[in-house]
Coordinates of C-alpha atoms in Angstrom, one line a residue:
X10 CA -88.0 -2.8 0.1
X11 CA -85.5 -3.9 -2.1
X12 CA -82.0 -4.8 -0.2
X13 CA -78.7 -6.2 -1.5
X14 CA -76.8 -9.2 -0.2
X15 CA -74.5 -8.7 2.7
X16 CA -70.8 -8.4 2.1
X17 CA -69.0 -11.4 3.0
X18 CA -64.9 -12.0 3.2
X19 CA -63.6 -12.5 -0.8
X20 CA -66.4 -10.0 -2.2
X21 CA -65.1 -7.6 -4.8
X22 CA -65.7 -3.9 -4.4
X23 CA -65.9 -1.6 -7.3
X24 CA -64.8 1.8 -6.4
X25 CA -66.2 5.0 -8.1
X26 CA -64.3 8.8 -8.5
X27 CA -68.1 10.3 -9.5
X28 CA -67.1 13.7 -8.9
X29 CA -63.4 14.9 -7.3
X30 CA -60.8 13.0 -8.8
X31 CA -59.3 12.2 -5.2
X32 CA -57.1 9.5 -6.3
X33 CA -55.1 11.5 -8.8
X34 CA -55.3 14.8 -5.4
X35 CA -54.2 12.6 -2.8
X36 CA -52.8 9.3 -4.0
X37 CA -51.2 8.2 -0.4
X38 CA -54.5 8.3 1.3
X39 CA -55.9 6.2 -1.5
X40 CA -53.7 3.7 -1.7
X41 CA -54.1 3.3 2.2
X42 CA -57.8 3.9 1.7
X43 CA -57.7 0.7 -0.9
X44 CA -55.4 -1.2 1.4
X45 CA -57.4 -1.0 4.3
X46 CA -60.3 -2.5 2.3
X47 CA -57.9 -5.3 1.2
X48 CA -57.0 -6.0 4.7
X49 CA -60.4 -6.3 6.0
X50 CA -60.7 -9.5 3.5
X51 CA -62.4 -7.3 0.4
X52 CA -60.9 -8.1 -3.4
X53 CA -60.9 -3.9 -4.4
X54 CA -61.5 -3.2 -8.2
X55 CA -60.6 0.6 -9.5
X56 CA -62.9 2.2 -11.5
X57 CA -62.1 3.9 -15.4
X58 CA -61.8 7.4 -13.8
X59 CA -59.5 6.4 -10.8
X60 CA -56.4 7.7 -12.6
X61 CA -58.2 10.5 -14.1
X62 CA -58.3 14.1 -14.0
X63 CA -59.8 17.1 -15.3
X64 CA -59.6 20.1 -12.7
X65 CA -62.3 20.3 -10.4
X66 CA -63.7 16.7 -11.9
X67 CA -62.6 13.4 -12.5
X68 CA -63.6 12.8 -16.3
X69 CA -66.5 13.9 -18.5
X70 CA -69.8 13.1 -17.5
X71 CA -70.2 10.1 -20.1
X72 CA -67.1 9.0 -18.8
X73 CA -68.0 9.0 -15.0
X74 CA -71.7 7.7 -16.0
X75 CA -69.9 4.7 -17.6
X76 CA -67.6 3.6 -14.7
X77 CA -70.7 3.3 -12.5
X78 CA -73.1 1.5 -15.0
X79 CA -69.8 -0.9 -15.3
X80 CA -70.1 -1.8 -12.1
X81 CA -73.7 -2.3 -11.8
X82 CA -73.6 -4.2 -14.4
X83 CA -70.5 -6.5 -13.6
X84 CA -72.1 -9.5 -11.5
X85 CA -68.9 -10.0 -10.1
X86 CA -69.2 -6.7 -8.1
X87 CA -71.1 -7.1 -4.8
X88 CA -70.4 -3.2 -3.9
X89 CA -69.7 -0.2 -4.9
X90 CA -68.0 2.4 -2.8
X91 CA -67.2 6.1 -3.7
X92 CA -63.4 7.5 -3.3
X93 CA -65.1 10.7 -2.6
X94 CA -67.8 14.1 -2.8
X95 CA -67.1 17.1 -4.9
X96 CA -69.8 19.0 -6.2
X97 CA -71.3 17.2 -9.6
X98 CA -72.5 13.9 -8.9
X99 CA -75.9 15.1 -10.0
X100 CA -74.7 15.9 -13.5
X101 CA -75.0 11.9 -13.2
X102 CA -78.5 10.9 -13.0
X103 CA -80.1 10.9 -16.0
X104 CA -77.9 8.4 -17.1
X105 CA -77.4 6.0 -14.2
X106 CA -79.3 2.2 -15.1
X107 CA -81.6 2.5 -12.7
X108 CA -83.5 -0.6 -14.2
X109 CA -80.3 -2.9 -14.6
X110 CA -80.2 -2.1 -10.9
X111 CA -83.9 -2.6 -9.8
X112 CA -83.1 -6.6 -11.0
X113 CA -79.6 -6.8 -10.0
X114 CA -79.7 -5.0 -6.0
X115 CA -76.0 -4.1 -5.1
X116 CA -74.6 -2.2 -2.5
X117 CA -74.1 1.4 -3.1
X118 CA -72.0 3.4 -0.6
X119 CA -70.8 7.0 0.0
X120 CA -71.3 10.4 1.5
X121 CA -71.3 14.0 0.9
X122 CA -72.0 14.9 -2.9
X123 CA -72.5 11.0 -3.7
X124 CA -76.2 12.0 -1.8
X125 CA -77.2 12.9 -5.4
X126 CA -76.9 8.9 -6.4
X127 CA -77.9 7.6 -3.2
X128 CA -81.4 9.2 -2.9
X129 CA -81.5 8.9 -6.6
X130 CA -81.0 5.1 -7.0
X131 CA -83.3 4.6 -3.3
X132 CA -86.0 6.9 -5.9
X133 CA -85.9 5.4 -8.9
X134 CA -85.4 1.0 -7.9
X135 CA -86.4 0.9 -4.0
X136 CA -83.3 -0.1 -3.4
X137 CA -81.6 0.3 0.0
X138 CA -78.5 2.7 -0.3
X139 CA -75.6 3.9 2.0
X140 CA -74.8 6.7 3.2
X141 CA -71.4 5.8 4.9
X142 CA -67.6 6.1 4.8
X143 CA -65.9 6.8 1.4
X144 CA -62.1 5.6 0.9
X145 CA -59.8 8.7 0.6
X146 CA -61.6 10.9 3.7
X147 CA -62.7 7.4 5.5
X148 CA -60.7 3.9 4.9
X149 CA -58.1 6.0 3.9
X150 CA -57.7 7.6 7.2
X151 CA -54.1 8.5 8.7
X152 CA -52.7 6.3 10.2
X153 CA -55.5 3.7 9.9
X154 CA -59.0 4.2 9.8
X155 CA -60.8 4.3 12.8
X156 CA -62.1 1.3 14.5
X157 CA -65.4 2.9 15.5
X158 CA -65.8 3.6 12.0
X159 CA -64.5 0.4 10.8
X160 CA -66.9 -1.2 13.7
X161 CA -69.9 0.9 11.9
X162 CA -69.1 -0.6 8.5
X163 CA -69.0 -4.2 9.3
X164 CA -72.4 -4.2 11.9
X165 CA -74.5 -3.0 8.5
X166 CA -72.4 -4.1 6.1
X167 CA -71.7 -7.3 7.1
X168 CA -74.6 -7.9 9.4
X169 CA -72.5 -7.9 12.9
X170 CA -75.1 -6.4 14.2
X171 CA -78.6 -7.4 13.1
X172 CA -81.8 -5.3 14.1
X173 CA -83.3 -4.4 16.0
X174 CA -80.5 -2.7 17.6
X175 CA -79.6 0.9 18.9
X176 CA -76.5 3.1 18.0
X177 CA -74.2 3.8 20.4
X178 CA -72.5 7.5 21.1
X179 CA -68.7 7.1 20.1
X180 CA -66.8 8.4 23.4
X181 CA -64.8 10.5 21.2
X182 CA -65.1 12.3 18.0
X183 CA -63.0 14.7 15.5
X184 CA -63.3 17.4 12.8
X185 CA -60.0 18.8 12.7
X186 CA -58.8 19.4 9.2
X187 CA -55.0 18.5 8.4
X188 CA -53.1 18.8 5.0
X189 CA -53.7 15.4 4.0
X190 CA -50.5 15.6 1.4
X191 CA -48.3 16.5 4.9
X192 CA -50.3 14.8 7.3
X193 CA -48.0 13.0 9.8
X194 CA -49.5 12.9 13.1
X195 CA -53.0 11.3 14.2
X196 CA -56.1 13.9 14.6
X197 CA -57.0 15.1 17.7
X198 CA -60.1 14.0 19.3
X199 CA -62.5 15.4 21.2
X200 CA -64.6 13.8 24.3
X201 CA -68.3 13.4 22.8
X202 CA -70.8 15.2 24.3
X203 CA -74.0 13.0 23.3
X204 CA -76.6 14.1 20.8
X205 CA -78.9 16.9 21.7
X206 CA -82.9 16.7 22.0
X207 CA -84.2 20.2 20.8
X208 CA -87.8 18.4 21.0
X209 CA -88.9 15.6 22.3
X210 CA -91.1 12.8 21.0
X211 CA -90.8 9.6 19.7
X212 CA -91.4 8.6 15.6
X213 CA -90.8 5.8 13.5
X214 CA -90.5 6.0 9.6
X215 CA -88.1 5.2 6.9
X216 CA -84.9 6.8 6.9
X217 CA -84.7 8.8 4.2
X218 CA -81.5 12.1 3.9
X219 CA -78.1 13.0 3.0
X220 CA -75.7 15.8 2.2
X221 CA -78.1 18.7 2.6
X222 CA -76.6 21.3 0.4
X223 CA -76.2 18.5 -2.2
X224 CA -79.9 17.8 -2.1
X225 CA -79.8 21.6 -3.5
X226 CA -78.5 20.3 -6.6
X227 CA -81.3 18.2 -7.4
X228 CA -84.2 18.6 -4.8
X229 CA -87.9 18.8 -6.6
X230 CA -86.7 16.9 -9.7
X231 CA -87.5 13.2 -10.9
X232 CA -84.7 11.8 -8.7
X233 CA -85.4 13.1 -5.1
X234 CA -87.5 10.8 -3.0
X235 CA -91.3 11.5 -3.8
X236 CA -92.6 9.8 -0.5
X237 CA -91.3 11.9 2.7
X238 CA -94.4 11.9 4.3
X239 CA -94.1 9.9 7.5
X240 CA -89.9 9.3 6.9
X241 CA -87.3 10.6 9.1
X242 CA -84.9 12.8 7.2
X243 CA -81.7 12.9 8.3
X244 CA -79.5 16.1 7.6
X245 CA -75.8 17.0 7.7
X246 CA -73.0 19.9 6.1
X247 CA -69.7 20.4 6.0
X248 CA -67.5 24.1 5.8
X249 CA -71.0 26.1 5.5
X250 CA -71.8 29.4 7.7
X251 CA -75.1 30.5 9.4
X252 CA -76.3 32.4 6.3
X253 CA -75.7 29.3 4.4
X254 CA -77.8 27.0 6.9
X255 CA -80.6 29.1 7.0
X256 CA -80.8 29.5 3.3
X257 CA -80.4 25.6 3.3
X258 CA -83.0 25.0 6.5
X259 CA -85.4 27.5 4.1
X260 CA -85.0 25.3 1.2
X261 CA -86.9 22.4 2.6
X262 CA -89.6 25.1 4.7
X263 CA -90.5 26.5 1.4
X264 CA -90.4 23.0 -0.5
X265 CA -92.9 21.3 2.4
X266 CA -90.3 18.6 3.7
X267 CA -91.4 19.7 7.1
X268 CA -94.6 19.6 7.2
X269 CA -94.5 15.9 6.2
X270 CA -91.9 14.1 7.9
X271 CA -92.5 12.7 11.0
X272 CA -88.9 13.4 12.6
X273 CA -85.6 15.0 11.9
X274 CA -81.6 13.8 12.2
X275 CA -79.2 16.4 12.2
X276 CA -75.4 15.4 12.0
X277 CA -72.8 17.4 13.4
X278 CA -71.6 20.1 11.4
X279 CA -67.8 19.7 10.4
X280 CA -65.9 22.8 10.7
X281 CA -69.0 25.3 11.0
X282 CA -68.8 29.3 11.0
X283 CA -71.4 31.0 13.2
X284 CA -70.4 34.1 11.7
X285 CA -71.0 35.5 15.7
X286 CA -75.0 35.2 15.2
X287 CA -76.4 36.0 18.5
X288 CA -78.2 32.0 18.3
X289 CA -76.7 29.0 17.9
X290 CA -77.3 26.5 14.3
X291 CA -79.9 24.3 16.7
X292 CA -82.2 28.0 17.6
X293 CA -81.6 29.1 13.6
X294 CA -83.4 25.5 12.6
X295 CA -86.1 26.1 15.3
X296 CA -87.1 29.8 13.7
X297 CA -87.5 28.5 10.3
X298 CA -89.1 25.4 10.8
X299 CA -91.8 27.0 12.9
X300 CA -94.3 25.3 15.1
X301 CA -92.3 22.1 15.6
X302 CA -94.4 18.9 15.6
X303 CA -91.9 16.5 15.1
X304 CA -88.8 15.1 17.2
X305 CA -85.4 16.4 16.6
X306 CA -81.9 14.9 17.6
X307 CA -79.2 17.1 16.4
X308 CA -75.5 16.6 16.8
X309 CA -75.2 12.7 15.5
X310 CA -72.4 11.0 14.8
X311 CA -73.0 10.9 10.9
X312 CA -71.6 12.8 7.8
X313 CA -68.4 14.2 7.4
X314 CA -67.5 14.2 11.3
X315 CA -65.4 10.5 12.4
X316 CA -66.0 8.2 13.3
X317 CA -69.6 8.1 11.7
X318 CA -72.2 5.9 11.6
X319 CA -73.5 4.2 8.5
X320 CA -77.1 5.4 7.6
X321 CA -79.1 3.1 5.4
X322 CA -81.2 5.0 3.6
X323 CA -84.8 3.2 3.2
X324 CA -84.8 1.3 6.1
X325 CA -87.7 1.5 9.7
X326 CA -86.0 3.6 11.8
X327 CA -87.5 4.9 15.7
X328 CA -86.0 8.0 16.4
X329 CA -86.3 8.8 20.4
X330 CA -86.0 12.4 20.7
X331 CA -86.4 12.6 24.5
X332 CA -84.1 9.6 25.6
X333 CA -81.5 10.9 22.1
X334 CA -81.7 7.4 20.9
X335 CA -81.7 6.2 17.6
X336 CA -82.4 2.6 16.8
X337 CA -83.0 0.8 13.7
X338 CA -86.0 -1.3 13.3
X339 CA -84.5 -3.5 10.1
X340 CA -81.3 -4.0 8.7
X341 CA -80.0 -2.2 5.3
X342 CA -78.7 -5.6 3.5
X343 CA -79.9 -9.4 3.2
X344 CA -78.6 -12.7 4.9

């Protein structure tokens, strides 16, 4: 398994606009999203396509190709962190230098549409990836970002916590949606509730997942993970409605995925419409999976919910369905 260094006080970060061009959107929550980053000890470098714009996208695909292959190839740059999702980081992959990459291991970090380069890179070098906070929706957070967050980034980024260790439950936990231009007031939390065991069992394999209506974008091509068989896939959405999940869940039934993994991670769902179905999202995943062999924990702090654990993807995992624990066997980064 191929790892990166850990980050370390004075690194430089390179940050990536891949698909949304959330710094030109919502320049406020960037520039705290940047500052924050500073004021944990980081040195932040902006990317070409930070101050670009074209609609729904930050530049043209050459251009958003280029900022990234930039980075990997500037030695300087220990990380490099998306500013956000979108929808077309998967127009990317063809072009990404995968090899530069394989002989030069960085840290590459984001969420949501940046699933698409994640599992693509992890793919195509063997590199550990991360699917963790991005700096508009994350570091960027009003008034500050969260310290459970924060306190996620630092034990795999920066090796505060080395494995074997298990993840806590945050006490509290949000997905309330305000008007980030107006925002003036902190979220509201909720009291957590714990993860939820929908089968027991007990599984160990790599950790392998992402966005999973990104992974729609690209699944069954050159650049999703080959070897599932044995890994524990971890899921999570954002804004979708049951028709939409089971389409989704039905996606990897028809495509196999479960009948080779050896465990499943479900995030909580941010914002989800259960259109009234008479059963609830965990019941829907149960009818299309079938006869369940495999542990389940559903509910996770991980995704687009906060605070949210940082998943690296590659690394031994044990997932404990019937005590809902999660623990990680190895750490995502090097001494």
């Amino acid at each position: 398994m191929l790892k990166a260094k850990k980050l370390s006080i004075g690194d430089k970060i390179g940050v990536i606009t891949p698909s949304t061009p959330a710094p030109v959107n919502f320049q406020e929550r960037y520039r705290r999203g940047l500052n924050q980053l500073e004021k944990m000890g980081f040195e932040v470098i902006e990317g070409r396509c930070s101050n670009r714009s074209q609609s729904y996208r930050s530049a043209s695909i050459k251009e958003r190709v280029n900022e990234i292959n930039d980075f990997i190839h500037n030695d300087e740059i220990k990380a490099i962190i998306s500013t956000m999702g979108g929808m077309n980081s998967n127009s990317l992959l063809p072009y990404l230098d995968y090899e530069h990459l394989k002989k030069n291991p960085k840290i590459i970090m984001g969420y949501s549409d940046v699933t698409a380069i994640l599992l693509a890179i992890y793919e195509k070098t063997g590199l550990t990836t991360f699917y963790g906070p991005a700096i508009v929706p994350s570091f960027g957070e009003y008034p500050s970002m969260f310290p459970k967050g924060m306190e996620y980034f630092h034990d795999v980024m920066c090796l505060t916590k080395k494995a074997p260790y298990q993840l806590d439950v945050p006490g509290y936990w949000t997905d309330e949606m305000l008007d980030w231009k107006t925002q003036n007031r902190e979220k509201e939390m909720y009291i957590n509730e714990g993860w939820t065991s929908i089968t027991s069992g007990k599984a160990k394999g790599r950790l392998i997942g992402g966005n999973l209506n990104t992974m729609s974008g690209f699944m069954s091509s050159e650049y999703f993970p080959s070897k599932l068989e044995g890994a524990i896939l971890f899921i999570e959405d954002s804004f979708k409605n049951m028709a939409t999940q089971e389409r989704l869940f039905s996606m990897l039934k028809v495509a196999g995925v479960f009948d080779q993994i050896a465990g499943l991670i479900v995030g909580k769902h941010e914002q989800f419409d259960d259109q009234n179905a008479p059963f609830n999202h965990d019941e829907l995943l149960i009818e299309v999976i079938g006869d369940c062999q495999f542990p389940i924990l559903t509910n996770v702090d991980v995704g687009h919910t906060f605070p949210a654990h940082v998943f690296p993807i590659g690394v031994e995992v044990e997932l404990d369905a019937t005590n809902k624990q999660i623990t990680f066997l190895e750490n995502g980064v090097r001494a």
